[in-house]
XYZ file of C-alpha atoms in Angstrom:
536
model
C 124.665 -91.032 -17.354
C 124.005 -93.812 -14.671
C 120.800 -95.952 -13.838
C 119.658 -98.587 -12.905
C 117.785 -101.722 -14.440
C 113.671 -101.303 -13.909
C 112.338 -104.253 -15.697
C 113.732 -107.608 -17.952
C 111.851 -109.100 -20.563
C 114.450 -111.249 -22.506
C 116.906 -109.471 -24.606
C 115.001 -106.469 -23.894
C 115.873 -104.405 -20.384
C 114.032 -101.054 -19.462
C 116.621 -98.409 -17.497
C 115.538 -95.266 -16.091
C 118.725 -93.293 -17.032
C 117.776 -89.617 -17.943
C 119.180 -87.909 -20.970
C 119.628 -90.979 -23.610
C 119.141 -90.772 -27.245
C 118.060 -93.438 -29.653
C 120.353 -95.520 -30.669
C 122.587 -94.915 -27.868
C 124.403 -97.439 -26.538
C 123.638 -98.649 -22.655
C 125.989 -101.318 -20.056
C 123.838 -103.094 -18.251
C 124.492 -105.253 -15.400
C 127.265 -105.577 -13.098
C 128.530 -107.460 -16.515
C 128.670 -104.403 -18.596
C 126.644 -106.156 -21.383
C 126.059 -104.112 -24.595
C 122.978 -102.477 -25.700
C 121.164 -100.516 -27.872
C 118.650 -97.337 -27.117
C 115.556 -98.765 -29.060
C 112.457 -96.807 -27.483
C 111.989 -93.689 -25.539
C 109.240 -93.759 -22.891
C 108.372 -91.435 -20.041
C 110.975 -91.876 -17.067
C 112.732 -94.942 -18.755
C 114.120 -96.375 -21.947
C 113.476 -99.571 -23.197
C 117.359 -100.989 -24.649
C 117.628 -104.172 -26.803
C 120.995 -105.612 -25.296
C 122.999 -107.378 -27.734
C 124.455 -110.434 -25.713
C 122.980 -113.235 -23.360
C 121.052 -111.842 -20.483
C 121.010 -114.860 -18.645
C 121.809 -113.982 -14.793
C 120.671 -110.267 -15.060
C 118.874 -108.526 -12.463
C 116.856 -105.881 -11.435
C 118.347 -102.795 -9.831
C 121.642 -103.473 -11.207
C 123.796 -100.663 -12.792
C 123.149 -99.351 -16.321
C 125.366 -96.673 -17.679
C 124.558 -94.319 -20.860
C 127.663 -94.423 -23.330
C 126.167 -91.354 -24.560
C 127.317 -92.784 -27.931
C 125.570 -94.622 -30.572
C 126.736 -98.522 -31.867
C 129.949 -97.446 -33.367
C 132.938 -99.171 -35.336
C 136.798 -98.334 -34.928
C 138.303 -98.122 -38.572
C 141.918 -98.326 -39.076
C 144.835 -100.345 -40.163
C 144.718 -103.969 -38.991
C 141.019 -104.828 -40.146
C 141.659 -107.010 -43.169
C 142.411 -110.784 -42.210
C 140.424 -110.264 -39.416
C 137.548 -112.306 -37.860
C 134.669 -110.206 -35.950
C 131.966 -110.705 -34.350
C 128.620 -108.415 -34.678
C 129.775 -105.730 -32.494
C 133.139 -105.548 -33.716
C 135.120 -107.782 -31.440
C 137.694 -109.755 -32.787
C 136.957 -113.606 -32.144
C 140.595 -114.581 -32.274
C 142.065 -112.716 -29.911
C 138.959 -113.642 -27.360
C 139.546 -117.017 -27.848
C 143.197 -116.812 -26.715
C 141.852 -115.098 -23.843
C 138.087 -116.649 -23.090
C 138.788 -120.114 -24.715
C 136.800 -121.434 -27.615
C 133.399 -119.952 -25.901
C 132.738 -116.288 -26.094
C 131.708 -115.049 -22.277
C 129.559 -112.277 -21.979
C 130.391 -108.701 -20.685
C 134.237 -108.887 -22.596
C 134.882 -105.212 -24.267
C 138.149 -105.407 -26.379
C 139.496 -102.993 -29.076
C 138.682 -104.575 -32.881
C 142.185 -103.290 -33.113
C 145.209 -104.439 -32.279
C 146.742 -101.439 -30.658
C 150.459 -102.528 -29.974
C 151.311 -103.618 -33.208
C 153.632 -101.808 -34.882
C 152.878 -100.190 -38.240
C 155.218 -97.837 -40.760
C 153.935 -94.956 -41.217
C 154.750 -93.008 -44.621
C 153.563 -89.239 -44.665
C 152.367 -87.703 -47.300
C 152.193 -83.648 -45.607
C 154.435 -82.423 -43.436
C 154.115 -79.681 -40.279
C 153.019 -76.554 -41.230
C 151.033 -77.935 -44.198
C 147.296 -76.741 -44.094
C 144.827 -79.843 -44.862
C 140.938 -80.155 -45.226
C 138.762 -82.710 -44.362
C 139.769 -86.143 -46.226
C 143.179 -84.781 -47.329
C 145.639 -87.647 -47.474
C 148.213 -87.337 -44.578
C 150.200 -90.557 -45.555
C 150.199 -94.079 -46.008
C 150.513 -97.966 -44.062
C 150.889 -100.667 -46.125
C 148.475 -103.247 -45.460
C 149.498 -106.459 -46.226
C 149.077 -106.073 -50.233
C 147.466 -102.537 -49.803
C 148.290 -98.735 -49.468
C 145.992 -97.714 -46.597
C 145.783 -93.911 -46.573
C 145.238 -92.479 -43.235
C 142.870 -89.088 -43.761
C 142.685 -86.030 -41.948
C 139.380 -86.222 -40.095
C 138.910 -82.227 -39.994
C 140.897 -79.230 -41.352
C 143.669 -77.434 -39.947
C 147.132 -76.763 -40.000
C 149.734 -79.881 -38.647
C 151.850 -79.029 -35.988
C 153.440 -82.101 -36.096
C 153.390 -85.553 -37.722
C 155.000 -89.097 -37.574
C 157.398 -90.501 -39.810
C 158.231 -94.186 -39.482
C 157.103 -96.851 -37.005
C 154.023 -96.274 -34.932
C 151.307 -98.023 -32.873
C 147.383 -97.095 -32.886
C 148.279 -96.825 -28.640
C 149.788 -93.709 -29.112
C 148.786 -90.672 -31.941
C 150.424 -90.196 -35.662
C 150.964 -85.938 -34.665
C 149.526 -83.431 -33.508
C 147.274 -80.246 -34.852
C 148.006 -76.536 -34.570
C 145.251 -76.223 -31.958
C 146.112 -79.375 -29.846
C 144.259 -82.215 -31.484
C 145.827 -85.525 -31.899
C 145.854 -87.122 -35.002
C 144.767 -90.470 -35.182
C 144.825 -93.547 -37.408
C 141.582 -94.802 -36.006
C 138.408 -93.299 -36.992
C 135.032 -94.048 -34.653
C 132.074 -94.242 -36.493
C 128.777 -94.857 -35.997
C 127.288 -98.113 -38.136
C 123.998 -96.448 -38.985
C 125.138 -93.983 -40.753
C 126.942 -93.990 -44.323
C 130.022 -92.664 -44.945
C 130.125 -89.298 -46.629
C 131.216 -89.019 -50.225
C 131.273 -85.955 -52.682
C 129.269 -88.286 -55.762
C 127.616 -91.015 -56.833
C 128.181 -92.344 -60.095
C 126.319 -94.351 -62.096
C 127.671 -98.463 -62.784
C 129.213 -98.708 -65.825
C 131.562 -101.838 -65.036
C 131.044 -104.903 -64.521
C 131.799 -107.194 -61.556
C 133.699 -110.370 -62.612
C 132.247 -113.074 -60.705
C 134.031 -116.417 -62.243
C 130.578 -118.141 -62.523
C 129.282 -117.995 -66.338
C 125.586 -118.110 -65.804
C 126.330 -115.131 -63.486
C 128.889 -113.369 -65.799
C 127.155 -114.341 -69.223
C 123.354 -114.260 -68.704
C 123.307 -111.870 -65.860
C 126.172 -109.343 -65.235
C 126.615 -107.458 -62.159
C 128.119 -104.342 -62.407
C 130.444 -102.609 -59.966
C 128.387 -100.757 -57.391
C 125.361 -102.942 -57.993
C 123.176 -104.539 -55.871
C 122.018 -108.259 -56.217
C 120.008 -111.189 -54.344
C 119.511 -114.472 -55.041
C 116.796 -116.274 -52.686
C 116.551 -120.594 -53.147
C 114.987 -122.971 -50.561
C 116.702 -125.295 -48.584
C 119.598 -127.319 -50.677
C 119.518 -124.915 -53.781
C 123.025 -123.948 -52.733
C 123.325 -120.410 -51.983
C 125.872 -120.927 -49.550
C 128.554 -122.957 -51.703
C 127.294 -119.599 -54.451
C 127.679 -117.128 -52.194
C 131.417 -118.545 -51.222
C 132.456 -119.194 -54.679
C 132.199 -115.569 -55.424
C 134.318 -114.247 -52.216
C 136.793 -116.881 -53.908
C 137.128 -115.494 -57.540
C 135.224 -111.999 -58.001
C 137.667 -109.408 -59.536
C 137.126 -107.108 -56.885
C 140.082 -105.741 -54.480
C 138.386 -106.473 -51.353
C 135.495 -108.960 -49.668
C 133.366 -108.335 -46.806
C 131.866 -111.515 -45.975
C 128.864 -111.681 -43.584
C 127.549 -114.762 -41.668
C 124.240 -113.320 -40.381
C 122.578 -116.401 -38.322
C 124.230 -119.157 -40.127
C 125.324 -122.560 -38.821
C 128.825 -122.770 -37.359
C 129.817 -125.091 -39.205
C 129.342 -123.709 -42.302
C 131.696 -120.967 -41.332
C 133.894 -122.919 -40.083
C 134.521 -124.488 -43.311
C 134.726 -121.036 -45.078
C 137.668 -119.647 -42.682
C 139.437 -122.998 -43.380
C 139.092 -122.476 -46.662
C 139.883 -118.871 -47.555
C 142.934 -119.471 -45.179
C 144.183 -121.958 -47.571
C 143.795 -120.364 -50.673
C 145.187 -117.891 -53.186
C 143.427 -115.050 -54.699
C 143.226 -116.027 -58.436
C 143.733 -112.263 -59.807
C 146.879 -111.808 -57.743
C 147.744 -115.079 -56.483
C 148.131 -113.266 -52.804
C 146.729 -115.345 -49.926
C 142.761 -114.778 -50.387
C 142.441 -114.267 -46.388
C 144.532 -110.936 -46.897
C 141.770 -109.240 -48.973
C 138.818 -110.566 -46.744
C 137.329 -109.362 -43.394
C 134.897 -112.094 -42.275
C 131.587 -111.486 -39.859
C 130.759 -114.280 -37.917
C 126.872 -113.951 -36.204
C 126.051 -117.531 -36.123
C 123.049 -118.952 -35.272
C 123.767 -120.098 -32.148
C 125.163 -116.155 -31.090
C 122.111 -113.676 -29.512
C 119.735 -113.370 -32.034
C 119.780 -109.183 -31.029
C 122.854 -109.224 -32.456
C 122.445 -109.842 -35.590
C 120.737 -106.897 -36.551
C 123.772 -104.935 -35.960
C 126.136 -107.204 -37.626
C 125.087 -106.346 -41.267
C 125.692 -102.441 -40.266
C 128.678 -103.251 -38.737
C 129.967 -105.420 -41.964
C 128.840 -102.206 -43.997
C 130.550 -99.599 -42.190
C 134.006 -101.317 -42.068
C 133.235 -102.100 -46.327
C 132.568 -98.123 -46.787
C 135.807 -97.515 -44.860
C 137.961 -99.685 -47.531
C 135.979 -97.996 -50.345
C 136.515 -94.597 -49.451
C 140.173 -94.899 -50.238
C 139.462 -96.188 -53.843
C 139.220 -99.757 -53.538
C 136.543 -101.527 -55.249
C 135.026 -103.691 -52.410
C 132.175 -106.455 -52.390
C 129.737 -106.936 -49.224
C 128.212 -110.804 -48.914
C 125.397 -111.360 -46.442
C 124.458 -114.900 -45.172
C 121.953 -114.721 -45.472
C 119.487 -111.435 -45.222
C 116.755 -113.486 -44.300
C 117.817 -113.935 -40.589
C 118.619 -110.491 -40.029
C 115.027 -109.720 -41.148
C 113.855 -112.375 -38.446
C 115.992 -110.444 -35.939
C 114.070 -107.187 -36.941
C 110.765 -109.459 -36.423
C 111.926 -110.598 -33.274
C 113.000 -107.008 -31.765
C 109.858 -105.594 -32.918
C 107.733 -108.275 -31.784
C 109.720 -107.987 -28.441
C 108.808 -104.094 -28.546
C 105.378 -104.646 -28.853
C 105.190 -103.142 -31.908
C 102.160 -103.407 -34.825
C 103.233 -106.887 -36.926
C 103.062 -106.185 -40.675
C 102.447 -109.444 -43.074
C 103.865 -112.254 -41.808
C 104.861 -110.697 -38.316
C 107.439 -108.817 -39.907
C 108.010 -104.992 -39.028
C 105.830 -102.709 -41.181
C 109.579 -100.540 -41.327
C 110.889 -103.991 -43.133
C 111.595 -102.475 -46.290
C 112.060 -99.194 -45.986
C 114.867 -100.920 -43.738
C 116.228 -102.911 -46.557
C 115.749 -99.924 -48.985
C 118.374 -97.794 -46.751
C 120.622 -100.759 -46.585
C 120.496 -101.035 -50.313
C 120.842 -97.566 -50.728
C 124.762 -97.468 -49.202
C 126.078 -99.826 -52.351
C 127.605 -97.558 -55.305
C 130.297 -96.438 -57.631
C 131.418 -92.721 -55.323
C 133.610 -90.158 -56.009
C 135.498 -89.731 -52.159
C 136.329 -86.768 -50.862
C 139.571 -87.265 -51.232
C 138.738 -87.674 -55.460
C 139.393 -91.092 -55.865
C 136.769 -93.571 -57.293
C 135.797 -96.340 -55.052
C 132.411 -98.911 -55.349
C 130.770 -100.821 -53.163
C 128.510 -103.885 -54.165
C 126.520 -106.084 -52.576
C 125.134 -109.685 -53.250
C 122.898 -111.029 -50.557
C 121.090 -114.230 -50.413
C 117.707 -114.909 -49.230
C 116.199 -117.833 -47.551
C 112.948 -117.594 -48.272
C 110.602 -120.127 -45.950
C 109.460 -123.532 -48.179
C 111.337 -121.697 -50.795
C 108.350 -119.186 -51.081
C 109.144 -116.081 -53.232
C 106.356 -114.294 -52.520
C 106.874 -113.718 -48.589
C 108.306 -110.279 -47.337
C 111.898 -110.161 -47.603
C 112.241 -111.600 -50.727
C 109.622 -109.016 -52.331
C 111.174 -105.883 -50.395
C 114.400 -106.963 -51.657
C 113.544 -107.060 -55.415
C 112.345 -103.353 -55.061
C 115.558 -102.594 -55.004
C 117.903 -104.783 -56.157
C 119.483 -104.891 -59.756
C 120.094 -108.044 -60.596
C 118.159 -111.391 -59.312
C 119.339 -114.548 -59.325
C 116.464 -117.160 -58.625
C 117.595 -120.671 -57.228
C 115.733 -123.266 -58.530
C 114.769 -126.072 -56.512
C 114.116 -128.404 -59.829
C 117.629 -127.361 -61.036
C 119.698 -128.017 -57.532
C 117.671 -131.692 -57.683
C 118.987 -132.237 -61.045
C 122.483 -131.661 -59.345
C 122.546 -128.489 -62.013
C 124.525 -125.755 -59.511
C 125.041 -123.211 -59.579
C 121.149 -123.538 -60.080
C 120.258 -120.362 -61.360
C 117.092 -120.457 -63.082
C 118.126 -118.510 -66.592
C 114.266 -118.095 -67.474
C 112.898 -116.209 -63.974
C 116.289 -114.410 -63.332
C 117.433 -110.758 -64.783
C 119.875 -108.151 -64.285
C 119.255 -104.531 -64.950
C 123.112 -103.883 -66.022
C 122.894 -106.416 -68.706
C 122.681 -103.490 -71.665
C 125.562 -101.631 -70.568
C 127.284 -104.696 -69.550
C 127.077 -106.591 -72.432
C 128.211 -103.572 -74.220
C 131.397 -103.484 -72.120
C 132.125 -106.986 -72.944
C 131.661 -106.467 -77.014
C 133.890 -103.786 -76.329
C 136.743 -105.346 -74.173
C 136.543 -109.062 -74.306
C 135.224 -110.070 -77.598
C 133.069 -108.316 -80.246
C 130.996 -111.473 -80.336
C 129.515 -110.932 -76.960
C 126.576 -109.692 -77.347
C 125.133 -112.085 -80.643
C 126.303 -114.951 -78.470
C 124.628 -113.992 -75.496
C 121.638 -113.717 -77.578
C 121.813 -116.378 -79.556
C 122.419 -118.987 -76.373
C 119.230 -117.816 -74.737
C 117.273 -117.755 -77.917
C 118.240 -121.480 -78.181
C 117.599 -121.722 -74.540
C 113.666 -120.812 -75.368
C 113.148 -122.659 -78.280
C 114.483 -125.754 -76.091
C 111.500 -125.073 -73.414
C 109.184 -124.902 -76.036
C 110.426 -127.984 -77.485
C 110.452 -129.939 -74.093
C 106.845 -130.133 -73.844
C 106.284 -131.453 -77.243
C 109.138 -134.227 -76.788
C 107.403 -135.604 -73.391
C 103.979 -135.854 -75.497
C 105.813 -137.751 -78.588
C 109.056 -138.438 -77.708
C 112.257 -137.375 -78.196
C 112.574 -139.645 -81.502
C 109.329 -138.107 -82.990
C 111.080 -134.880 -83.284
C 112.607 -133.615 -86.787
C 116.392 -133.814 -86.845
C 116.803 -130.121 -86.695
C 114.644 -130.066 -83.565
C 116.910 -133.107 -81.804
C 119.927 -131.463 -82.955
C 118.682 -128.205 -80.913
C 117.883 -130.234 -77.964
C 121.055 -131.621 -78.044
C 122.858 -128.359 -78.116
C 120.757 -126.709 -75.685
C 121.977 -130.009 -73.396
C 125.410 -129.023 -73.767
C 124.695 -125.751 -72.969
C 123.090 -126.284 -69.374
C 125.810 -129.178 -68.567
C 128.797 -127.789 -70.167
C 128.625 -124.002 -69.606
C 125.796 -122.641 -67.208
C 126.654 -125.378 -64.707
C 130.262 -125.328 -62.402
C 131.295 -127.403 -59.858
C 132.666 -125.669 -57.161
C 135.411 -128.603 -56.147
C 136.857 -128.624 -59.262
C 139.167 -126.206 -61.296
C 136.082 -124.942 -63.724
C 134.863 -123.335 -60.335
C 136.260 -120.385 -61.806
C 136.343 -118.968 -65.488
C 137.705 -115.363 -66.454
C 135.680 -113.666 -69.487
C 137.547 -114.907 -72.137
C 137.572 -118.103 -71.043
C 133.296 -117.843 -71.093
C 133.576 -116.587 -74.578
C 135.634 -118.948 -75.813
C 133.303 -121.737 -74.103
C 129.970 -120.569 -75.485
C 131.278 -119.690 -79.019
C 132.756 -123.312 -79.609
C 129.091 -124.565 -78.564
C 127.149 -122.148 -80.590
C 129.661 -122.669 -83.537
C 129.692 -126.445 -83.843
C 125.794 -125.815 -83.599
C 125.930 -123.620 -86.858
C 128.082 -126.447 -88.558
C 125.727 -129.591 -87.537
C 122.301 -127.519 -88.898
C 124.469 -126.864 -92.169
C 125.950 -130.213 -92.379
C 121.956 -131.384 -92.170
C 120.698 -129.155 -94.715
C 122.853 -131.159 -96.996
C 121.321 -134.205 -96.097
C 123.583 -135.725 -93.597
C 122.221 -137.759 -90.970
C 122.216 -136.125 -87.135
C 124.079 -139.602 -86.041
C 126.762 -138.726 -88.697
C 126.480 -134.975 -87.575
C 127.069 -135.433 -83.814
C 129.956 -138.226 -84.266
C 131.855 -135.543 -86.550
C-alpha cells in the first residue's frame, strides 16, 4: 500500500494511502521514518510518526506496513538496551555514532549470533499452541522456545543455531521460528489469572514492612520535584526478589540513565550474586528523544515483560516516570485536534491507564506454568499536586500507593514515603504470609510500630505548644522511640550497604526497637528515671 505525503503538521503527517487500519504502521519520507495509523478520515489518514520530521516534505513516498507497532521476542533480549520502538541503541551507536539518525530500521535482535538449541519434541511429535519445543539458555535462564500454532513437526534443530535461519520445519511447510512478532497493544494470551497471594520483596523496609506489594500487583508512588522517586525507583530494580526487571525511562533526563546503565553494569544481583545487567532489559525514551515516541515505549517495555512471564518467570515492569507518557497522550491528542479533558489531558486518559494496569498479574500460561507480572510506576505530579489527572486515574487502579513527601525528602528522610497518607491493598494477606514464613511476630509488630507511629503525631503538636520537656516521661520516652523508628528503620540510604534489607533482617530491626521500648516503659514504672532508662 503506497502514497504519498498530503499535509505536515509536526509529528503529525496526513497520507492518502487507501486500505490502512488503525494502528497500522506507515514509512514516510524518502527516510522511511516510522509511524503510527492514529485517525481515519475520508481519502487520507492522519499518522503520528514516531521520529524527528525535520526535512520532510510534501509529496514524498509513504508506504502502508499493513502491520500494526509490533515487537520481535526471542532469545537475546535480556542485557539489552532499546529504544521506544525496539531498536537496540548499542548496536546503532557502533554504526550511527553516539547520535541516533533518523530513518535507521535494525532487527532488536541479533540475528547471527549463535545460540544452542536443546529440543524438547522431536519430528513426528504432534504439538498445540504453546507446547514447549525446547530450550536456549539465556545467560542464567532456560528460555523455552513455544510452538506458535499446532501441528505435527516435520523436522527440528538440535544444537547450534542462529535466529537468520529457522529451528525446523512443520508437516505442512511452515518454518519454525525462535522469534515471535507481536503487536505491543495487545496482551499476551494466558489460560488464568490468579489472584496475588505473594509478596514482592523489595529490600526497602517502609516498602516491605508498612506497605507490601504482592507479586502481580500494581503500585505508584507520585512526589514533586527532589522527593526522590528516581534513586526509589532504581533501588528496587537493584534488590527486588523478582527473576527479571523491565526498566522504563519514559521522558527522563539522559543523564539520569546514564548513571543507571553504569550502575546496573557494575553490580551483582543480591539473590544470586549474577551480574544484575543479565536479568534487566532497559528502555531508554529520554527527554530529549521525539516526544511521539514515548507513548509507544511503555507498550513496547510491556510486551517484551509479558514475553519473559509467559515462560514462568516472575518479572517486574518500572516506568520513569508515567507522567510523561501521559503528556505524550496530551500532546498527540492535542495535535489531533481532539476535545481536551481537565487539564488538556485526553478524556481516554484513564481508561488508557486502566488497560495498561490491567496487563500486570499472577497467570496461569498456556503452557501451565505460573508466571506474574508487576508493575511500580512513579508519577510526577506538577508542583507536587496530587489531585491533577494522572495521579487520580492512577489510584483507581493501583494497589498499593506510596506518597512522597516533600516535608520528609527536606528532612533528608528517603526513601520519603509518607507512612500516614500511603496504603497497600495486599497488606492482609501479606502480612499473613510473613507471620507465616518469616517470623510469627510480624503482624503485632507491624501493628504495634504504626500504633506508636500515631500516638507520636498526636504527641508532636502538644510538644511544639509546651515543649518537649513539659511532656511526662512515658510520653518523651515514646517520642524517643518513635525517633528511632523513622531514622533507624523506615529511612535507607541508597549509597550505603543498608540500601538493601531481606525480611528477616526487617524483623529483626523493628523487634529490637519495639523490644527495648517495652523494657524502658517497664524499667519507668518502677520509678527509674528516663535519663537512667535511655543510657541502659
Amino acid at each position: 500500500m503506497t502514497g504519498r505525503i498530503l499535509r505536515i503538521a509536526g509529528p503529525t503527517v496526513a497520507v492518502d494511502i487507501e486500505g490502512l487500519k488503525l494502528y497500522d504502521m506507515v514509512r514516510v519520507g524518502e527516510a522511511g521514518l516510522t509511524g503510527e495509523v492514529v485517525r481515519l478520515e475520508q481519502g487520507r489518514a492522519v499518522v503520528q510518526v514516531y521520529e524527528d520530521t525535520r526535512g520532510l516534505a510534501a509529496s514524498e513516498p509513504a508506504v502502508g506496513m499493513n502491520a500494526p507497532l509490533t515487537v520481535q521476542l526471542g532469545p537475546g533480549l535480556l542485557s539489552g538496551m532499546f529504544d521506544g520502538l525496539q531498536r537496540p541503541l548499542e548496536r546503532l551507536r557502533q554504526l550511527t555514532g553516539p547520535f541516533v539518525t533518523s530513518g535507521r530500521d535494525i532487527s532488536p535482535l541479533d540475528r547471527d549470533r549463535k545460540w544452542r538449541f536443546s529440543p524438547a519434541k522431536q519430528a513426528g511429535d504432534e504439538v498445540n499452541t504453546g507446547d514447549v519445543l525446547g530450550h536456549v539458555e539465556e545467560g542464567p535462564f532456560r528460555h523455552p522456545i513455544v510452538a506458535s500454532q499446532g501441528g505435527r513437526i516435520a523436522r527440528l534443530c538440535d544444537g547450534d543455531f542462529s535466529l537468520a535461519g529457522s529451528l525446523g520445519e512443520m508437516a505442512d511447510g511452515r518454518e519454525i521460528s525462535a522469534i515471535v512478532s507481536w503487536p505491543v497493544r495487545k496482551a499476551r494470551p494466558y489460560l488464568k489469572k490468579l489472584s496475588p497471594s505473594l509478596p514482592l520483596v523489595t529490600g526497602q523496609r517502609t516498602i516491605d514492612f508498612l506497605f507490601p506489594l504482592a507479586r502481580g500487583g500494581t503500585a505508584i508512588f507520585p512526589g514533586g520535584f527532589g522527593t526522590g522517586k528516581t534513586i526509589l525507583e532504581q533501588s528496587i530494580a537493584k534488590f527486588a526478589a523478582v527473576d527479571i526487571v523491565v526498566y522504563v525511562g519514559c521522558g527522563e533526563r539522559g543523564n539520569e540513565m546514564a548513571e543507571l546503565l553504569e550502575e546496573f553494569t557494575t553490580l551483582s544481583d543480591p539473590w544470586s550474586g549474577q551480574p544484575l545487567m543479565q536479568r534487566t532489559i532497559v528502555v531508554v525514551n529520554t527527554s530529549n528523544m521525539p516526544v511521539a515516541a514515548r507513548e509507544a515505549s511503555i507498550y513496547t517495555a510491556v510486551s517484551m515483560a509479558e514475553y519473559y512471564r509467559d515462560m514462568g518467570y516472575h518479572v517486574l515492569l518500572l516506568a520513569d516516570s508515567i507522567s510523561r507518557w501521559a503528556e505524550a497522550l496530551r500532546e498527540i491528542s492535542s495535535s489531533l485536534e481532539e476535545m481536551p479533558g481537565e487539564e488538556g489531558y485526553p478524556t481516554y486518559l484513564a481508561s488508557r491507564l486502566a488497560a495498561f494496569f490491567e496487563r500486570a498479574g499472577v497467570v496461569q500460561t498456556l503452557s501451565g506454568t505460573i508466571g506474574s507480572l508487576s508493575m511500580i510506576l512513579s508519577v510526577s505530579p506538577p508542583g507536587g499536586d496530587f489531585t491533577e489527572p494522572v495521579t487520580q486515574a492512577c489510584l483507581r487502579t493501583a494497589g498499593v500507593f506510596f506518597m512522597l513527601d516533600t516535608a520528609l525528602a527536606h528532612r533528608r528522610h528517603f526513601p520519603a514515603i509518607n507512612w500516614f497518607q500511603s496504603y497497600s491493598l495486599y497488606e492482609r494477606e501479606m502480612v499473613t504470609h510473613f507471620n507465616s514464613q518469616v517470623s510469627p511476630r510480624w503482624g503485632e509488630l507491624h501493628r504495634y510500630s504504626r500504633e506508636v507511629l500515631q500516638r507520636e503525631e498526636a504527641l508532636r503538636e502538644v510538644a511544639e505548644i509546651i515543649g518537649i520537656e513539659g511532656l511526662q516521661d512515658a510520653d518523651r520516652l515514646l517520642m524517643k522511640t518513635a525517633e528511632r523508628i523513622r531514622q533507624e528503620f523506615l529511612s535507607q540510604n541508597a549509597y550505603t550497604d543498608d540500601a538493601f534489607s531481606t525480611p528477616e533482617q526487617t524483623a529483626v530491626k523493628i523487634g529490637a526497637i519495639l523490644d527495648f521500648y517495652d523494657r524502658a516503659q517497664a524499667r519507668l514504672k518502677e520509678g527509674a528515671l528516663l535519663v537512667e532508662v535511655l543510657n541502659e
